[in-house]
XYZ file of N, CA and C in Angstrom:
540
model
N 98.398 108.763 76.057
C 99.380 107.821 74.850
C 99.412 106.436 75.584
N 99.199 105.741 74.441
C 99.551 104.448 74.500
C 100.955 103.842 74.622
N 100.929 102.881 75.401
C 102.501 102.102 75.675
C 102.761 101.456 74.391
N 104.239 101.519 74.485
C 104.705 100.885 72.998
C 104.410 99.527 73.146
N 104.443 98.571 72.099
C 103.987 97.253 72.121
C 105.408 96.456 72.428
N 106.417 97.071 73.021
C 107.498 96.027 73.246
C 107.157 94.953 74.208
N 108.212 93.831 74.221
C 107.425 92.899 75.172
C 108.436 93.512 76.698
N 109.538 94.244 76.427
C 110.313 94.610 77.699
C 110.046 96.202 77.613
N 109.513 96.481 78.714
C 109.394 97.973 79.177
C 110.516 98.650 80.102
N 110.584 99.982 79.987
C 111.565 100.780 80.626
C 110.938 101.625 81.494
N 111.794 102.416 82.341
C 111.693 103.572 83.182
C 110.741 104.747 82.018
N 111.632 104.823 80.958
C 110.688 105.751 79.930
C 109.386 105.348 79.557
N 108.754 104.436 79.710
C 107.561 103.992 79.478
C 106.611 104.512 80.710
N 107.335 104.232 82.115
C 106.498 104.863 83.282
C 106.123 106.237 82.919
N 107.284 107.042 82.666
C 107.182 108.298 82.783
C 106.351 108.784 81.382
N 106.180 107.938 80.406
C 105.226 108.143 79.293
C 103.716 107.783 79.430
N 103.485 107.641 80.660
C 101.843 107.115 80.937
C 101.322 108.443 81.010
N 99.906 108.127 80.825
C 98.993 109.368 80.865
C 98.875 109.794 82.308
N 98.751 111.215 82.391
C 98.672 111.816 83.764
C 97.453 111.145 84.662
N 97.921 110.803 85.783
C 96.982 110.281 86.781
C 97.048 108.656 87.014
N 97.607 107.728 85.512
C 97.847 106.621 85.573
C 99.288 106.027 86.351
N 99.006 105.096 86.940
C 100.282 104.811 87.738
C 100.614 103.338 87.342
N 101.828 102.755 87.475
C 102.115 101.416 86.955
C 103.364 101.460 87.814
N 103.963 100.142 87.916
C 105.394 99.559 88.240
C 105.915 98.806 87.460
N 107.213 98.714 87.299
C 108.133 97.998 86.484
C 108.930 97.173 87.087
N 108.785 95.685 86.775
C 109.722 94.860 87.428
C 110.385 94.034 86.443
N 111.601 93.899 86.395
C 112.293 93.061 85.275
C 111.623 93.388 83.823
N 111.267 94.699 83.609
C 111.052 95.113 82.503
C 109.463 94.744 82.107
N 108.726 93.918 82.881
C 107.244 94.035 82.842
C 106.550 95.255 83.698
N 105.477 95.372 82.991
C 104.575 96.575 83.218
C 103.543 95.818 84.340
N 103.188 96.763 85.573
C 102.110 96.154 86.196
C 101.379 97.455 86.293
N 100.144 97.454 85.832
C 99.107 98.842 86.048
C 98.725 98.824 87.687
N 98.660 99.966 88.262
C 98.282 100.062 89.467
C 96.696 100.551 89.669
N 95.887 99.868 90.299
C 94.269 100.391 90.707
C 94.342 101.321 91.581
N 93.384 102.218 91.765
C 93.532 103.141 92.704
C 93.111 102.615 93.998
N 93.469 103.076 95.239
C 93.760 102.312 96.684
C 92.179 102.768 97.189
N 91.852 101.803 98.154
C 90.351 101.849 98.843
C 90.673 103.069 100.008
N 89.786 103.443 100.509
C 89.599 104.282 101.650
C 90.526 103.456 102.610
N 90.392 102.330 103.186
C 90.900 101.698 104.300
C 92.365 101.721 104.188
N 92.604 101.293 102.557
C 94.202 101.441 102.469
C 94.872 102.544 102.536
N 94.055 103.745 102.301
C 94.636 105.103 102.385
C 94.791 105.276 103.918
N 94.007 104.964 104.715
C 94.065 105.258 106.224
C 94.916 104.542 106.788
N 95.303 103.247 106.493
C 96.333 102.365 106.877
C 97.682 102.940 106.724
N 97.920 103.672 105.262
C 99.072 104.131 104.870
C 99.455 105.371 105.841
N 98.496 106.125 105.696
C 98.612 107.373 106.646
C 98.971 107.267 107.957
N 98.179 106.259 108.428
C 98.413 105.987 110.032
C 99.859 105.641 110.295
N 100.296 104.411 109.606
C 101.237 103.807 109.659
C 102.475 105.037 109.282
N 102.404 105.522 108.218
C 103.302 106.440 108.110
C 103.663 107.513 109.345
N 102.708 108.111 109.736
C 102.608 109.101 110.830
C 103.398 108.382 112.094
N 103.020 107.113 112.470
C 103.808 106.565 113.501
C 105.249 106.409 112.887
N 105.704 105.983 111.898
C 106.970 106.004 111.635
C 107.882 107.431 111.594
N 107.047 108.434 111.010
C 107.800 109.664 110.958
C 107.786 110.210 112.295
N 106.941 110.112 113.280
C 107.044 110.496 114.582
C 107.915 109.865 115.306
N 107.919 108.497 115.103
C 109.431 108.103 115.939
C 110.588 108.216 115.344
N 110.804 108.667 114.126
C 112.065 108.929 113.711
C 112.311 110.543 114.197
N 111.347 111.135 114.189
C 111.385 112.737 114.697
C 111.541 112.783 116.093
N 110.978 111.840 116.989
C 111.127 111.918 118.543
C 112.416 111.566 118.706
N 113.011 110.715 117.968
C 114.410 110.118 118.686
C 115.813 110.407 117.754
N 115.446 111.547 116.932
C 116.425 112.283 116.202
C 117.104 111.374 115.183
N 116.114 110.419 114.574
C 116.572 109.627 113.617
C 116.965 110.231 112.378
N 117.886 109.624 111.606
C 118.481 110.097 110.327
C 118.071 109.525 109.025
N 116.748 108.329 109.273
C 116.219 107.992 108.335
C 115.096 108.735 107.742
N 114.797 108.717 106.233
C 113.728 109.249 105.728
C 112.468 108.272 105.667
N 111.307 108.529 105.860
C 109.981 107.908 105.256
C 109.456 108.702 104.314
N 109.067 107.771 103.458
C 108.300 108.546 102.380
C 107.015 107.556 102.328
N 105.772 108.163 101.510
C 104.505 107.567 101.478
C 104.454 107.718 99.706
N 103.580 106.557 99.315
C 103.493 106.708 97.687
C 102.506 107.645 97.421
N 102.710 108.345 96.174
C 103.839 107.760 95.253
C 105.096 108.236 95.260
N 105.906 107.483 95.557
C 107.503 107.747 95.688
C 108.330 106.710 95.078
N 109.071 107.343 94.049
C 109.778 106.501 92.959
C 110.996 105.760 93.853
N 110.968 104.479 93.508
C 112.166 103.558 93.967
C 112.593 102.865 92.756
N 114.213 103.159 92.655
C 114.523 102.443 91.434
C 115.594 101.512 92.105
N 114.939 100.201 92.179
C 115.682 98.989 92.931
C 116.939 98.949 92.314
N 117.216 98.779 91.065
C 118.483 98.110 90.539
C 118.951 99.049 89.797
N 120.463 99.064 89.431
C 120.983 100.119 88.348
C 120.631 99.834 86.927
N 119.360 99.640 86.619
C 119.091 99.467 85.470
C 117.775 100.222 85.000
N 117.327 100.356 83.903
C 116.002 101.170 83.490
C 114.846 100.127 83.480
N 114.742 98.929 84.197
C 113.902 97.863 84.234
C 112.988 97.664 85.361
N 113.478 98.381 86.360
C 112.754 98.288 87.506
C 112.664 99.517 88.431
N 111.378 99.776 88.504
C 110.668 101.018 89.081
C 109.260 100.732 89.945
N 109.477 100.860 91.160
C 108.225 100.570 92.203
C 107.829 101.542 93.032
N 106.873 101.866 93.555
C 106.220 102.843 94.117
C 105.599 102.055 95.611
N 106.520 101.621 96.268
C 106.011 101.072 97.791
C 104.937 102.053 98.481
N 103.911 101.602 99.037
C 103.007 102.243 99.825
C 104.044 103.273 101.118
N 104.956 102.545 101.773
C 105.802 103.181 102.752
C 107.124 102.783 102.601
N 108.152 103.598 102.183
C 109.475 103.576 102.039
C 110.126 104.145 103.278
N 111.104 103.520 103.935
C 112.025 104.070 104.724
C 113.814 103.841 104.535
N 114.194 104.929 104.018
C 115.547 104.919 103.747
C 116.794 105.566 104.564
N 117.538 104.839 104.923
C 118.387 105.148 106.159
C 119.756 105.763 105.736
N 120.066 105.323 104.142
C 121.323 105.984 103.579
C 120.972 106.993 102.628
N 121.010 108.253 103.046
C 120.677 109.274 102.407
C 121.165 109.551 101.119
N 122.298 109.128 100.872
C 123.125 109.184 99.441
C 122.566 108.227 98.503
N 121.131 107.420 98.720
C 120.194 106.957 97.886
C 119.404 107.717 97.299
N 119.304 109.013 97.928
C 117.923 109.892 97.562
C 118.332 110.850 96.647
N 117.518 111.023 95.618
C 117.952 112.575 94.776
C 116.513 112.926 94.446
N 116.441 113.858 93.508
C 115.195 114.594 93.347
C 113.964 113.622 92.576
N 114.774 112.460 92.165
C 113.563 111.539 91.341
C 113.097 110.552 92.534
N 113.815 110.253 93.434
C 113.312 109.099 94.444
C 114.704 108.678 95.042
N 114.472 107.641 95.276
C 115.628 106.510 96.001
C 116.064 105.673 95.027
N 117.675 105.589 94.915
C 118.297 104.910 94.024
C 118.531 103.460 94.633
N 118.129 102.409 94.713
C 118.726 101.485 95.342
C 117.587 100.949 96.209
N 117.889 100.014 97.217
C 116.559 99.612 97.995
C 116.617 100.236 99.375
N 115.462 100.482 99.542
C 114.774 101.138 101.017
C 115.533 100.065 102.175
N 115.495 100.495 103.079
C 115.721 99.665 104.309
C 114.452 98.941 104.853
N 113.206 99.501 104.695
C 112.112 98.919 105.346
C 111.042 99.355 104.004
N 110.204 98.603 103.694
C 109.148 98.778 103.070
C 107.989 98.133 103.341
N 106.912 98.815 103.409
C 105.318 98.371 103.769
C 104.498 98.492 102.641
N 103.627 97.414 102.198
C 102.865 97.438 101.331
C 101.395 96.996 101.778
N 100.541 97.767 101.537
C 99.095 97.541 102.007
C 98.457 96.575 100.801
N 98.157 95.322 101.108
C 97.727 94.435 100.004
C 96.162 94.837 99.728
N 95.581 94.463 98.366
C 94.362 94.427 98.099
C 94.184 93.172 97.240
N 92.779 92.987 97.036
C 92.655 91.593 96.300
C 93.317 91.616 95.100
N 93.509 92.706 94.481
C 93.943 92.946 92.968
C 95.767 92.895 93.054
N 96.437 92.974 94.239
C 97.624 92.967 94.255
C 98.320 92.008 94.924
N 97.390 90.940 95.547
C 98.049 89.867 96.366
C 99.275 88.890 95.667
N 99.074 88.629 94.424
C 100.322 88.297 93.620
C 101.439 88.901 93.681
N 101.091 90.269 93.382
C 102.219 91.112 93.079
C 103.033 91.492 94.678
N 102.221 91.411 95.609
C 102.849 91.826 96.800
C 103.370 90.538 97.491
N 102.984 89.292 97.521
C 103.225 88.128 98.272
C 104.300 87.300 97.545
N 104.598 87.335 95.995
C 105.233 86.780 95.386
C 106.292 87.425 94.726
N 105.583 88.727 93.741
C 106.893 89.111 92.640
C 107.401 90.090 93.444
N 106.824 91.033 94.218
C 107.736 92.057 95.089
C 108.537 91.248 96.113
N 107.969 90.199 96.794
C 108.621 89.639 97.797
C 110.084 89.221 97.169
N 109.982 88.336 96.088
C 111.028 88.123 95.815
C 112.281 89.337 95.397
N 111.704 90.295 94.593
C 112.442 91.477 94.043
C 113.011 92.275 95.396
N 112.397 92.659 96.313
C 112.574 93.235 97.475
C 113.818 92.558 98.068
N 113.587 91.319 98.613
C 114.907 90.396 99.207
C 116.016 90.470 98.027
N 115.809 90.189 96.994
C 117.261 89.931 96.203
C 117.890 91.456 95.857
N 117.098 92.705 95.905
C 117.304 94.046 96.143
C 118.050 94.506 96.818
N 118.001 93.833 98.513
C 118.460 94.160 99.681
C 117.895 95.246 100.428
N 116.510 94.825 100.352
C 115.666 95.278 101.341
C 115.805 94.692 102.559
N 115.956 95.585 103.711
C 116.261 94.612 105.036
C 114.941 94.275 105.884
N 113.690 94.821 105.477
C 112.515 94.533 106.136
C 111.296 94.846 105.412
N 110.353 94.048 105.094
C 109.274 93.992 104.525
C 108.237 93.525 105.059
N 106.977 94.608 105.017
C 105.798 94.286 105.654
C 104.552 94.217 104.659
N 103.825 93.103 104.761
C 102.671 93.143 103.839
C 101.506 93.167 104.825
N 100.651 94.066 104.745
C 99.500 94.522 105.787
C 98.507 94.046 104.969
N 97.485 93.094 105.146
C 96.327 92.564 104.797
C 95.066 92.827 105.494
N 94.487 94.015 104.985
C 93.176 94.259 105.533
C 92.138 93.288 105.735
N 92.017 92.562 104.730
C 91.126 91.420 104.440
C 91.346 90.329 105.476
N 92.434 90.073 105.764
C 92.544 88.894 106.912
C 92.977 89.381 108.268
N 93.209 90.888 108.290
C 93.627 91.476 109.399
C 95.104 90.893 109.878
N 96.010 90.689 108.980
C 97.197 90.234 109.289
C 98.473 90.869 108.804
N 99.666 90.708 109.433
C 100.648 91.593 108.705
C 101.723 90.321 108.685
N 102.170 90.297 107.390
C 103.304 89.268 107.094
C 104.550 90.068 107.220
N 105.375 89.512 107.913
C 106.570 90.373 108.333
C 107.986 89.357 107.781
N 108.919 90.077 106.841
C 109.997 89.539 106.376
C 111.180 90.138 106.836
N 111.992 89.840 107.853
C 113.156 90.539 108.140
C 114.314 89.903 107.277
N 114.749 90.438 106.121
C 115.681 89.714 105.262
C 117.145 90.000 106.051
N 117.475 91.050 106.563
C 118.796 91.392 107.434
C 118.872 90.760 108.517
N 117.619 90.605 109.440
C 117.702 89.932 110.552
C 116.366 89.333 110.797
N 116.213 88.143 110.713
C 114.915 87.303 110.516
C 114.252 87.172 112.198
N 114.674 87.858 113.172
C 114.119 87.613 114.442
C 112.510 87.957 114.713
N 112.100 88.867 113.737
C 110.765 89.152 113.743
C 109.942 88.809 112.543
N 110.577 87.998 111.957
C 109.755 87.444 110.537
C 108.758 86.485 110.970
N 107.591 86.585 110.447
C 106.312 85.838 110.944
C 105.082 86.630 110.333
N 103.868 85.982 110.636
C 102.635 86.558 110.554
C 101.913 86.945 111.866
N 101.756 88.258 112.075
C 100.968 88.770 113.123
C 99.743 89.288 112.863
N 98.595 89.320 113.995
C 97.348 89.751 113.655
C 97.307 91.196 113.780
N 96.330 92.007 113.467
C 96.328 93.414 113.801
C 96.289 93.509 115.178
N 95.869 92.742 116.249
C 96.145 92.924 117.756
C 97.371 92.557 118.112
N 98.105 92.311 117.549
C 99.291 92.057 118.321
C 100.295 93.185 117.830
N 101.252 93.227 118.843
C 102.639 94.227 118.920
C 103.319 93.492 117.774
N 103.647 94.174 116.972
C 104.785 93.902 115.724
C 105.863 94.679 116.017
N 107.112 93.947 116.350
C 108.295 94.672 116.576
C 108.940 95.069 115.180
N 109.345 96.067 115.135
C 109.979 96.642 114.071
C 111.532 96.423 114.107
N 112.215 95.601 113.108
C 113.464 95.319 112.729
C 114.736 96.462 112.881
N 114.340 97.302 112.291
C 115.313 98.281 112.068
C 115.293 99.340 113.199
N 114.114 99.294 113.902
C 114.097 100.237 115.122
C 113.669 99.442 116.094
N 114.472 98.965 117.012
C 114.191 97.709 118.037
C 113.449 98.422 119.368
N 113.449 99.987 119.219
C 112.667 100.539 120.391
C 111.242 100.645 119.760
N 110.509 100.197 118.780
C 109.356 100.588 118.070
C 108.629 99.289 117.933
N 107.601 99.223 118.221
C 106.647 98.138 117.847
C 105.025 98.810 117.662
N 104.414 97.973 116.608
C 103.219 98.681 116.298
C 102.079 97.848 116.260
N 100.750 98.073 116.937
C 99.648 97.490 116.794
C 98.872 98.355 115.996
N 98.524 97.360 114.904
C 97.558 97.874 113.642
C 96.054 98.154 114.194
N 95.811 97.721 114.979
C 94.514 97.781 115.637
C 94.297 99.261 116.197
N 95.235 99.435 116.870
C 95.497 100.854 117.697
C 95.334 102.077 116.645
N 95.666 101.795 115.380
C 95.546 102.751 114.400
C 94.316 103.105 113.923
N 93.389 102.192 113.975
C 92.193 102.327 113.335
C 90.935 102.689 113.987
């Protein structure tokens, strides 16, 4: 089913997409999503495993989710994203459809086609929506850009070889190279 020709889209347009097509919606603008690469999926899977194991081992109350997982950033029908990894510590934000509001920690694995989206559009949107920590993992440059919006002590750029401290989990740091 083709999307309506409106200049402003809503979550209803996301749900009307043909089976198998994925898109995100930011401020009423629709962004189609390309299928992920093998390395993208490997990174997402390994990072998710480390995070979920850390939460479980420490009796944590936060929940980690892997894409596709719906995040409704604002209380309107014009914002819908599917971060590669979302960590939500307020279980009241969770319902059967996904997360209503900002996750505490979001990780995006950037691809050549998503750079503008991840480094600019989502960066601004996540910060203003109340995300506490945002990681952009770039396999092409072997770097991770960390934004600590709640506490910027670990903000900066790290190589895959460096220990990256996790702001919401002071007892966790991740070396991306060790995951591959």
